[in-house]
Short mmCIF file of C-alpha atoms in Angstrom, two decimals:
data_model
loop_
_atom_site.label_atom_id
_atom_site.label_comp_id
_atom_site.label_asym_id
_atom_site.label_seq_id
_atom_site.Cartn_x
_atom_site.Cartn_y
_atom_site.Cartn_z
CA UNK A 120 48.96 -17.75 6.76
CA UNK A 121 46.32 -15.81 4.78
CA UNK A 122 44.94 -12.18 7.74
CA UNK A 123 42.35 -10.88 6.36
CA UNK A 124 39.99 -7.77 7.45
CA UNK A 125 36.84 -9.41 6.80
CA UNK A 126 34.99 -10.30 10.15
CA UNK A 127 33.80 -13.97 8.69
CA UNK A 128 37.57 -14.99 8.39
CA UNK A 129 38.47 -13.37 11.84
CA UNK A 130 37.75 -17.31 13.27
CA UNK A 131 39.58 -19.05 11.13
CA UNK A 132 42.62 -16.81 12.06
CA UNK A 133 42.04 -17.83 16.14
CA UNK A 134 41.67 -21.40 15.39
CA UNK A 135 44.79 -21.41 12.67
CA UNK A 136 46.86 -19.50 15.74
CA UNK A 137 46.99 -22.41 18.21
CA UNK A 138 47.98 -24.99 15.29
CA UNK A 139 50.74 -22.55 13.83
CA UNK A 140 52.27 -21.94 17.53
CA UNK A 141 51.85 -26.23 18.25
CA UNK A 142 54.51 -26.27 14.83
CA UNK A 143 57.03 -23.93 16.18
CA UNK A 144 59.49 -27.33 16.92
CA UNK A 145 57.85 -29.54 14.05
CA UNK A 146 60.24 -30.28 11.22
CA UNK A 147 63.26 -28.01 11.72
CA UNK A 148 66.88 -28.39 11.76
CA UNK A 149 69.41 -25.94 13.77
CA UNK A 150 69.09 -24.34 16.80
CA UNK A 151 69.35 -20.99 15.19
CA UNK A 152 65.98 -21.29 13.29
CA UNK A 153 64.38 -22.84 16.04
CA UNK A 154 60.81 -21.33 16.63
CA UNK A 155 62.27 -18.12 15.08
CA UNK A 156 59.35 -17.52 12.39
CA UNK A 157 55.65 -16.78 12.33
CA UNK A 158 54.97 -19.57 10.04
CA UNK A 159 52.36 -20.07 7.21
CA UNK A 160 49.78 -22.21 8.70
CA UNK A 161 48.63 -24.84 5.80
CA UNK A 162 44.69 -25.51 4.31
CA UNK A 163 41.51 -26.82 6.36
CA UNK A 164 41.09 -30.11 8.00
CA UNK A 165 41.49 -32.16 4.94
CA UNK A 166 43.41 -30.87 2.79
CA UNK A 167 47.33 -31.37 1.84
CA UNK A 168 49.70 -28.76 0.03
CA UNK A 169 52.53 -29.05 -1.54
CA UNK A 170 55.55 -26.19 -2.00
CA UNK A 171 58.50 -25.91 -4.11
CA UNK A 172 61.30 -23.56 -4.19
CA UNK A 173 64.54 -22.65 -5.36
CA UNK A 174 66.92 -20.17 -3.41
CA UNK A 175 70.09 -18.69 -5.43
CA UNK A 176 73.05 -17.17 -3.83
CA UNK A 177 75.84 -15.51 -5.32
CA UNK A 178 78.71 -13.52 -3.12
CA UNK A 179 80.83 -11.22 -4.76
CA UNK A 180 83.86 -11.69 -6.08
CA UNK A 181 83.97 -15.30 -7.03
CA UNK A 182 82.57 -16.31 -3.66
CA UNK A 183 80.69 -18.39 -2.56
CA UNK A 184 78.16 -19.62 -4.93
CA UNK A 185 74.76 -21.54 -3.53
CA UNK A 186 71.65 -23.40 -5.17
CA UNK A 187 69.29 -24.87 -2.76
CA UNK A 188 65.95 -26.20 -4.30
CA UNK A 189 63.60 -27.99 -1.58
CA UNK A 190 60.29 -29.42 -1.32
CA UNK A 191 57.70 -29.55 1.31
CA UNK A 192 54.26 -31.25 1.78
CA UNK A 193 52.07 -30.31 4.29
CA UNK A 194 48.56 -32.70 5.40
CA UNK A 195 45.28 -31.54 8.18
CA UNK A 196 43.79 -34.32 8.71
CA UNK A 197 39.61 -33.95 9.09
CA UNK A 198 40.45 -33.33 13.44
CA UNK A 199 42.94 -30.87 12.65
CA UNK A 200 46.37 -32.98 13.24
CA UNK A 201 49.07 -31.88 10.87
CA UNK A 202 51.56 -34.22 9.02
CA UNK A 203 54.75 -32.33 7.70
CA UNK A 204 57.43 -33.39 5.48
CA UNK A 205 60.31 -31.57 4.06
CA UNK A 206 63.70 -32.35 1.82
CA UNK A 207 66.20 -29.94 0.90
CA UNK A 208 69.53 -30.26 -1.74
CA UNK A 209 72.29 -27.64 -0.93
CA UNK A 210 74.84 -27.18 -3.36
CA UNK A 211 78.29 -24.60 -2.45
CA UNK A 212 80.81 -24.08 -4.66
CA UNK A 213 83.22 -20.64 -4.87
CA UNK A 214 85.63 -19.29 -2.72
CA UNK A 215 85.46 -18.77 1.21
CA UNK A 216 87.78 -16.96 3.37
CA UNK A 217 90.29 -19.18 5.31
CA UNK A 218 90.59 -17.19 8.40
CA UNK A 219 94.33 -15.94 7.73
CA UNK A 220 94.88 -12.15 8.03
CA UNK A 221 95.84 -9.78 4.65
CA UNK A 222 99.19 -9.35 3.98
CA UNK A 223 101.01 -6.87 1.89
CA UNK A 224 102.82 -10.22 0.05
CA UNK A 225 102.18 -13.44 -1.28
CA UNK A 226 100.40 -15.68 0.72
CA UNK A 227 100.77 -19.61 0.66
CA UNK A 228 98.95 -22.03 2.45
CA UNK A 229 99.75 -25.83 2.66
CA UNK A 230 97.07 -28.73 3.09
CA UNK A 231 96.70 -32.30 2.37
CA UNK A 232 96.69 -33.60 -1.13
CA UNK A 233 94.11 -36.33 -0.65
CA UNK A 234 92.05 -37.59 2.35
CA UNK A 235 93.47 -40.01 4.60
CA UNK A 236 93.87 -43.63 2.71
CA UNK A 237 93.00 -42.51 -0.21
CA UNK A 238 95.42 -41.55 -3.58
CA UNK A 239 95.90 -38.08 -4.22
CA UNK A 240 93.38 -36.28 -6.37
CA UNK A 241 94.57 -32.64 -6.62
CA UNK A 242 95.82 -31.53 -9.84
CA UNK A 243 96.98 -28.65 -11.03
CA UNK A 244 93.97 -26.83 -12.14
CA UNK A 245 91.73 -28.04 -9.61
CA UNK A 246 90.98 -25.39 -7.01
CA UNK A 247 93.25 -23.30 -7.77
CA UNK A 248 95.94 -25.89 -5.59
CA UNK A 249 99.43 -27.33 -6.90
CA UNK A 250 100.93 -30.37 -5.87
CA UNK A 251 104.09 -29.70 -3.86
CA UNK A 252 106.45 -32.84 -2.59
CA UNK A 253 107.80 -32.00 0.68
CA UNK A 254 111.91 -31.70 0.63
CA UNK A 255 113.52 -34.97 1.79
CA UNK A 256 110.30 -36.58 1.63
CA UNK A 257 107.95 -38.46 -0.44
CA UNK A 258 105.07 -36.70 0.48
CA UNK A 259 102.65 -34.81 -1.50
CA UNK A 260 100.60 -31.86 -0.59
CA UNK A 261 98.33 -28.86 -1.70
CA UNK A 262 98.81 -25.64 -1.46
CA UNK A 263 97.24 -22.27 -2.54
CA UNK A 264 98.21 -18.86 -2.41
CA UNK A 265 96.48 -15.46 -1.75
CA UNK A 266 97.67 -12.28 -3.77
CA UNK A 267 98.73 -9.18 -1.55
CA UNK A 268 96.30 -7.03 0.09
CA UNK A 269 93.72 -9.46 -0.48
CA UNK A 270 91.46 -11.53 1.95
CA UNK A 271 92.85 -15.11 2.25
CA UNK A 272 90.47 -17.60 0.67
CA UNK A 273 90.31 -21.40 -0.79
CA UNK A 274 89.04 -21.06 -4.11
CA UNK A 275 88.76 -24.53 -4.07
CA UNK A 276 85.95 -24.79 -1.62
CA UNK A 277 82.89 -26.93 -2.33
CA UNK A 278 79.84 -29.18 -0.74
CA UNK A 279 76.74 -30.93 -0.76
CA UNK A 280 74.17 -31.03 1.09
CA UNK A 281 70.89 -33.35 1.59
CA UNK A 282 67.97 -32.84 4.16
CA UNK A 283 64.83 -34.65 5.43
CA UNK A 284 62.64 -32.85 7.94
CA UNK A 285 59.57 -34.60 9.14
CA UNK A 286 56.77 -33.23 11.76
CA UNK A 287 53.61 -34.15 13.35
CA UNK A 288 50.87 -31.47 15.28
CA UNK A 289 48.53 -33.52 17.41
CA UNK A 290 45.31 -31.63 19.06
CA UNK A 291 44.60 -33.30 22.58
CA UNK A 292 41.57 -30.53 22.99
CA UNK A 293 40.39 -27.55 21.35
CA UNK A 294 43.44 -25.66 23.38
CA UNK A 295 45.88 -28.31 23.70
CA UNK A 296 48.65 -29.24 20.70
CA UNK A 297 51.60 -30.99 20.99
CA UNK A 298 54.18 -30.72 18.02
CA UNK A 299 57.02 -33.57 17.75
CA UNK A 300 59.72 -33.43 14.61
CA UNK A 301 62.51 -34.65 13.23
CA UNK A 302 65.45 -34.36 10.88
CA UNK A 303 68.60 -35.62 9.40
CA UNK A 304 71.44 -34.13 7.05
CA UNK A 305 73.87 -35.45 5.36
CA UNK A 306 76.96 -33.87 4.10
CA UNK A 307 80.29 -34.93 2.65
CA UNK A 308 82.33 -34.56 5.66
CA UNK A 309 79.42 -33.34 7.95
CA UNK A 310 76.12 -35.04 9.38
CA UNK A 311 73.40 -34.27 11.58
CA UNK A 312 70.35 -35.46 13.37
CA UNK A 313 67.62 -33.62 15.55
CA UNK A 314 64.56 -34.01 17.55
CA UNK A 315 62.20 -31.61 19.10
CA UNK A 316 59.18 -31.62 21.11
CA UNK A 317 56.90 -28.85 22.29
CA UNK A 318 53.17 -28.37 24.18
CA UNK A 319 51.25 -25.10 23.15
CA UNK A 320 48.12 -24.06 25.35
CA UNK A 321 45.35 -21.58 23.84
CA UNK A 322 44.08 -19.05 26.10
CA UNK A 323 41.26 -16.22 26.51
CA UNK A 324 39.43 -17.61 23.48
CA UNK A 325 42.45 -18.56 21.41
CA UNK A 326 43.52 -15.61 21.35
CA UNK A 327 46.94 -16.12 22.94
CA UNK A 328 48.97 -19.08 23.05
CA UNK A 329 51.88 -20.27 25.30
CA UNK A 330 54.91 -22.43 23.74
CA UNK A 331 57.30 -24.75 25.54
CA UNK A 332 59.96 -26.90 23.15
CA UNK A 333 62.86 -28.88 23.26
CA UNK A 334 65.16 -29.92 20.61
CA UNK A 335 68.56 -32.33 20.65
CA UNK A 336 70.76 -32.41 17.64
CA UNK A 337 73.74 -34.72 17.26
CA UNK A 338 76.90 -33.56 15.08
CA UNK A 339 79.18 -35.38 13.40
CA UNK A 340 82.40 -33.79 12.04
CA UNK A 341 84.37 -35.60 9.13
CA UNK A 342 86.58 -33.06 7.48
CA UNK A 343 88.34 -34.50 4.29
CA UNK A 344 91.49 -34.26 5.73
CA UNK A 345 90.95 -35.14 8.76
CA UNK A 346 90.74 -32.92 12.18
CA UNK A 347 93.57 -30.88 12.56
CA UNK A 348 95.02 -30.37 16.15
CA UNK A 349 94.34 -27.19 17.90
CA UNK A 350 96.74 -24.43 17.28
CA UNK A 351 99.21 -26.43 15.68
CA UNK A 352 100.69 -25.34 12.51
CA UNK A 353 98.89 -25.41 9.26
CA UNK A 354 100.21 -28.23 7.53
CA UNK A 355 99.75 -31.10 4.18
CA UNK A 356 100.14 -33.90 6.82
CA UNK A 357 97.17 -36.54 7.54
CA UNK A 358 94.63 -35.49 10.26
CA UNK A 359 93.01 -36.82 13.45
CA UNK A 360 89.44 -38.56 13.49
CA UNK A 361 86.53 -37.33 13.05
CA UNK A 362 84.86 -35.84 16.53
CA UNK A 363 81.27 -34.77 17.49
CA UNK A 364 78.77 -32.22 19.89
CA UNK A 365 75.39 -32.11 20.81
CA UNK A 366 72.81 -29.11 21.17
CA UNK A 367 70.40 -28.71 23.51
CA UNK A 368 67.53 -25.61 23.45
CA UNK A 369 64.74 -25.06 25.31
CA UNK A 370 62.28 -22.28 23.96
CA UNK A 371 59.40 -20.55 25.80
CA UNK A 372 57.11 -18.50 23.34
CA UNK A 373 54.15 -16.33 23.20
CA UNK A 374 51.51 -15.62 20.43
CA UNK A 375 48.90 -12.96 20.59
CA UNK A 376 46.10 -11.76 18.13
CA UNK A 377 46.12 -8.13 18.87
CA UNK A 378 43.48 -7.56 16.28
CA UNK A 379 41.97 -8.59 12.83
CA UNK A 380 45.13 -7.94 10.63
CA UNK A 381 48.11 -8.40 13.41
CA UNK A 382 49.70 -11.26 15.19
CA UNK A 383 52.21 -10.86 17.26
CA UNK A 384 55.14 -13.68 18.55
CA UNK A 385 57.94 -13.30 21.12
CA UNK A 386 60.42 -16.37 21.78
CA UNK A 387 63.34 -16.60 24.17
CA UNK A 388 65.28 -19.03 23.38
CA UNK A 389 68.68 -20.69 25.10
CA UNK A 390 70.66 -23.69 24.59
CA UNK A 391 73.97 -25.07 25.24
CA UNK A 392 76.19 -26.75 23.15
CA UNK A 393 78.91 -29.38 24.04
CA UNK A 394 81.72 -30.92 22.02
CA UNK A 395 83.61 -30.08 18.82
CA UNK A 396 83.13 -26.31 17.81
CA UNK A 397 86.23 -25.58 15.43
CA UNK A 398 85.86 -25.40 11.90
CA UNK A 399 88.97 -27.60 10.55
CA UNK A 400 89.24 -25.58 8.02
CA UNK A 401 90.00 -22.40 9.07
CA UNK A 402 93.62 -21.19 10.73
CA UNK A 403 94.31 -18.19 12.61
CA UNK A 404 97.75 -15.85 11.85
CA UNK A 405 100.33 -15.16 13.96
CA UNK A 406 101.86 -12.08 13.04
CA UNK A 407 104.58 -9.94 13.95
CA UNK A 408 103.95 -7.33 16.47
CA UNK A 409 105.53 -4.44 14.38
CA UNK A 410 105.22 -4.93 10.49
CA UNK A 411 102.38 -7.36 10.73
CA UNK A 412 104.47 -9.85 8.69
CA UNK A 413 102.59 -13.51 9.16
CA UNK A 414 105.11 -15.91 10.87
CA UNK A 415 102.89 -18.87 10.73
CA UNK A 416 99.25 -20.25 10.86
CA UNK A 417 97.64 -22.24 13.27
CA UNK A 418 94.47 -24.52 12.94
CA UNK A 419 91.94 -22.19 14.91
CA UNK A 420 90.88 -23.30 18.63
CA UNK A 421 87.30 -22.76 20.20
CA UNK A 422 85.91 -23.32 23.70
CA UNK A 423 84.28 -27.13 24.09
CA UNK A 424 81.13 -25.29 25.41
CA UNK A 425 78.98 -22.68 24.82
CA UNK A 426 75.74 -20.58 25.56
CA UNK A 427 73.17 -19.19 23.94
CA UNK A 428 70.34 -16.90 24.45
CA UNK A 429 68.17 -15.12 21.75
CA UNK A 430 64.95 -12.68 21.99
CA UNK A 431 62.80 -13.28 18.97
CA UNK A 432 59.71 -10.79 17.95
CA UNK A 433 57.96 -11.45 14.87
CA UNK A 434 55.12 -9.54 13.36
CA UNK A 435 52.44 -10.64 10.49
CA UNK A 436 50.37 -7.42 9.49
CA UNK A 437 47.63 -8.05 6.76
CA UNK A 438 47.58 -4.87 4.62
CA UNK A 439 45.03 -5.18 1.91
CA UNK A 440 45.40 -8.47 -0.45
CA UNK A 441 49.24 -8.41 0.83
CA UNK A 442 51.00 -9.90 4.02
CA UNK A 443 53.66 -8.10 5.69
CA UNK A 444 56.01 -9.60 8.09
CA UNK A 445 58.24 -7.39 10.51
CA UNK A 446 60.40 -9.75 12.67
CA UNK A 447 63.48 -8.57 15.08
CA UNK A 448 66.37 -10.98 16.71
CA UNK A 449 69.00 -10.37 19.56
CA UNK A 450 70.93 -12.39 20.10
CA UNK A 451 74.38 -13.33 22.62
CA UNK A 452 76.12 -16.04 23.88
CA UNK A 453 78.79 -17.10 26.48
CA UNK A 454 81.86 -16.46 24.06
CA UNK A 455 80.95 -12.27 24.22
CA UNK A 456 79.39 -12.73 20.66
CA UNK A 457 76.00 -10.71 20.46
CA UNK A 458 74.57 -9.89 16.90
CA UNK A 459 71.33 -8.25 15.91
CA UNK A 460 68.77 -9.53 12.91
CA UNK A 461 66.05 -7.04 11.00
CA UNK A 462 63.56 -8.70 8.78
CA UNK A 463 60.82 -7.04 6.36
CA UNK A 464 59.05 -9.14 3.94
CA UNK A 465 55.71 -8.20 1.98
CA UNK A 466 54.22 -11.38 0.20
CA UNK A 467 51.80 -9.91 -2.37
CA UNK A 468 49.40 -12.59 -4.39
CA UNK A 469 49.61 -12.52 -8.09
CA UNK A 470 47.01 -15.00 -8.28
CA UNK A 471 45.15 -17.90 -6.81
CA UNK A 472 48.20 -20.07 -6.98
CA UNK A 473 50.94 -17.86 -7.15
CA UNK A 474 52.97 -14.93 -5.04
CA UNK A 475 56.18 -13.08 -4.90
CA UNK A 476 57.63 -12.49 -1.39
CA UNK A 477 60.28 -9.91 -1.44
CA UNK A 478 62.43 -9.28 1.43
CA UNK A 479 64.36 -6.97 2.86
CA UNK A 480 67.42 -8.59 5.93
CA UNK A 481 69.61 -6.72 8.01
CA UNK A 482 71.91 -8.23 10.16
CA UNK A 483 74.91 -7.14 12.27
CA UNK A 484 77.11 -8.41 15.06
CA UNK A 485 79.98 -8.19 17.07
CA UNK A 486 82.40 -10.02 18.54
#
């Protein structure tokens, strides 16, 4: 969305507020993001646009490694509904921590070879694993190790993601929108579905606007090996089914012009989710009490419910030719985790067409 100090653009701003508060719900995927960002708000009635980009990620280390290009349209039809539609392709590859403490030895941790039914398809050179045949047995499983005094990770961790995000704006009145979306994702042992809903109301001459959303998402957990038993030991052996959880959030937001070249958002958002909540990847060690030696690791354990509660304030400042966003986030939930996000962005046109955004994200939490 385009502030601007000049008094002739000062109503396009009001009317552009009550359709970019409508699209807090409209095509988005996670609870976290939910209605978390003062949004761009797209052309006149109309007109359609069309974005690209490309995010790169690269930890440290030989972590993990992400490419994520995605594409979105966005259509304002001549009354002013909007028609959004978005796909995104994830790719991770690298090395992510396994959840297993350092240790002043060698480290070696066991899993399954291949995924249930299937031949076995670790070799070995690929990540990082060797194929070990249990004594006394005929089975064959992976394992990798982690050198001493370093963070336990699988090197040989990888996925793929694909996601469709689609959203519609509908103006009842002049201060009336409603917003309804939905998405899917699809992963290799992971997929997802959402939908959301949400009425906005315009008040004192559009100059604030109320927001009241719901979204549902539906999980479904696959992991390649299966889905390991809580706190039982870490193991090469074939897994349990696949399991699930739903999400449900309810968000109440405000948006207020405070003048020409501000807008201000605040969000409270909470939700409760239901279900499956390990990752069945990740172990916990038991160590000894004294030298810290690991005795053994267990497939980690989390609470079948949870929730959440988050206090969102976002900022878009117009500064000259450039945008500036200042956002903050708190945020807690029922299993004592609380965690803090700082956001400053400055997007600064280099031409008609084209701008660079850079940001600047701070973010820490507790447990």
């Amino acid at each position: 969305m385009q502030l601007t100090n000049k008094r002739r653009k000062q109503g396009k701003l009001l009317h552009s507020l009550g359709l970019m508060t409508a699209n807090l719900f409209a095509a988005t995927h996670g609870y976290a993001s939910t209605g978390d960002v003062i949004e761009d708000v797209p052309g006149g009635p109309g007109t359609a646009t069309i974005d690209a980009a490309v995010l790169f990620y690269q930890e440290a280390g030989g972590r993990v490694k992400a490419i994520e290009p995605t594409t979105a349209i966005s259509i304002v039809r001549e009354n002013g509904d909007i028609f959004n539609a978005r796909f995104t392709y994830d790719s991770l590859t690298g090395a992510t921590p396994n959840g297993a403490a350092p240790w002043s030895g060698v480290q070696t941790f066991t899993t399954p070879a291949a995924k249930p039914g299937e031949q076995v398809a670790v070799t070995s050179a690929s990540g990082h694993r060797t194929l070990v045949t249990l004594p006394g047995t005929s089975t064959t499983v992976a394992q990798y190790t982690a050198e001493a005094n370093t963070l336990p990770v699988d090197a040989g961790f990888m996925d793929k993601r694909t996601a469709f995000d689609v959203g519609y704006t509908m103006n009842w009145n002049p201060e009336t929108t409603t917003s309804f979306g939905f998405s899917v994702s699809n992963e290799v042992d992971f997929k997802s579905w959402s939908a959301s809903g949400s009425i906005s109301r315009a008040l004192f001459d559009k100059n604030t606007t109320l927001t009241l959303g719901l979204n549902y998402e539906n999980d479904k957990s696959n992991p390649l090996f299966g889905t390991p038993t809580p706190f039982t030991r870490m193991n090469g052996l074939e897994k349990g089914p696949g399991d699930s959880k739903t999400v449900t959030s309810v968000i109440a937001g405000l948006t207020q012009v405070m003048n020409r070249r501000w807008l201000m958002q605040v969000n409270y958002d909470i939700g409760w989710n239901n279900g499956y909540q390990n990752d069945p990847y990740k172990v916990v060690s038991v160590v000894d009490p004294h030298s810290g030696l690991p005795l053994q690791y267990l497939y980690e354990s989390r609470p079948d419910s949870r929730v959440r509660q988050s206090l969102y304030l976002g900022n878009k400042l117009a500064l000259g030719p450039t945008v500036a966003d200042v956002s903050f986030r708190y945020y807690h939930d029922s299993w004592g985790i609380k965690s803090m996000t700082g956001e400053l962005s400055e997007r600064i046109p280099l031409s008609r067409s084209f701008y660079i955004e850079p940001e600047f994200h701070y973010y820490r939490q507790t447990a």
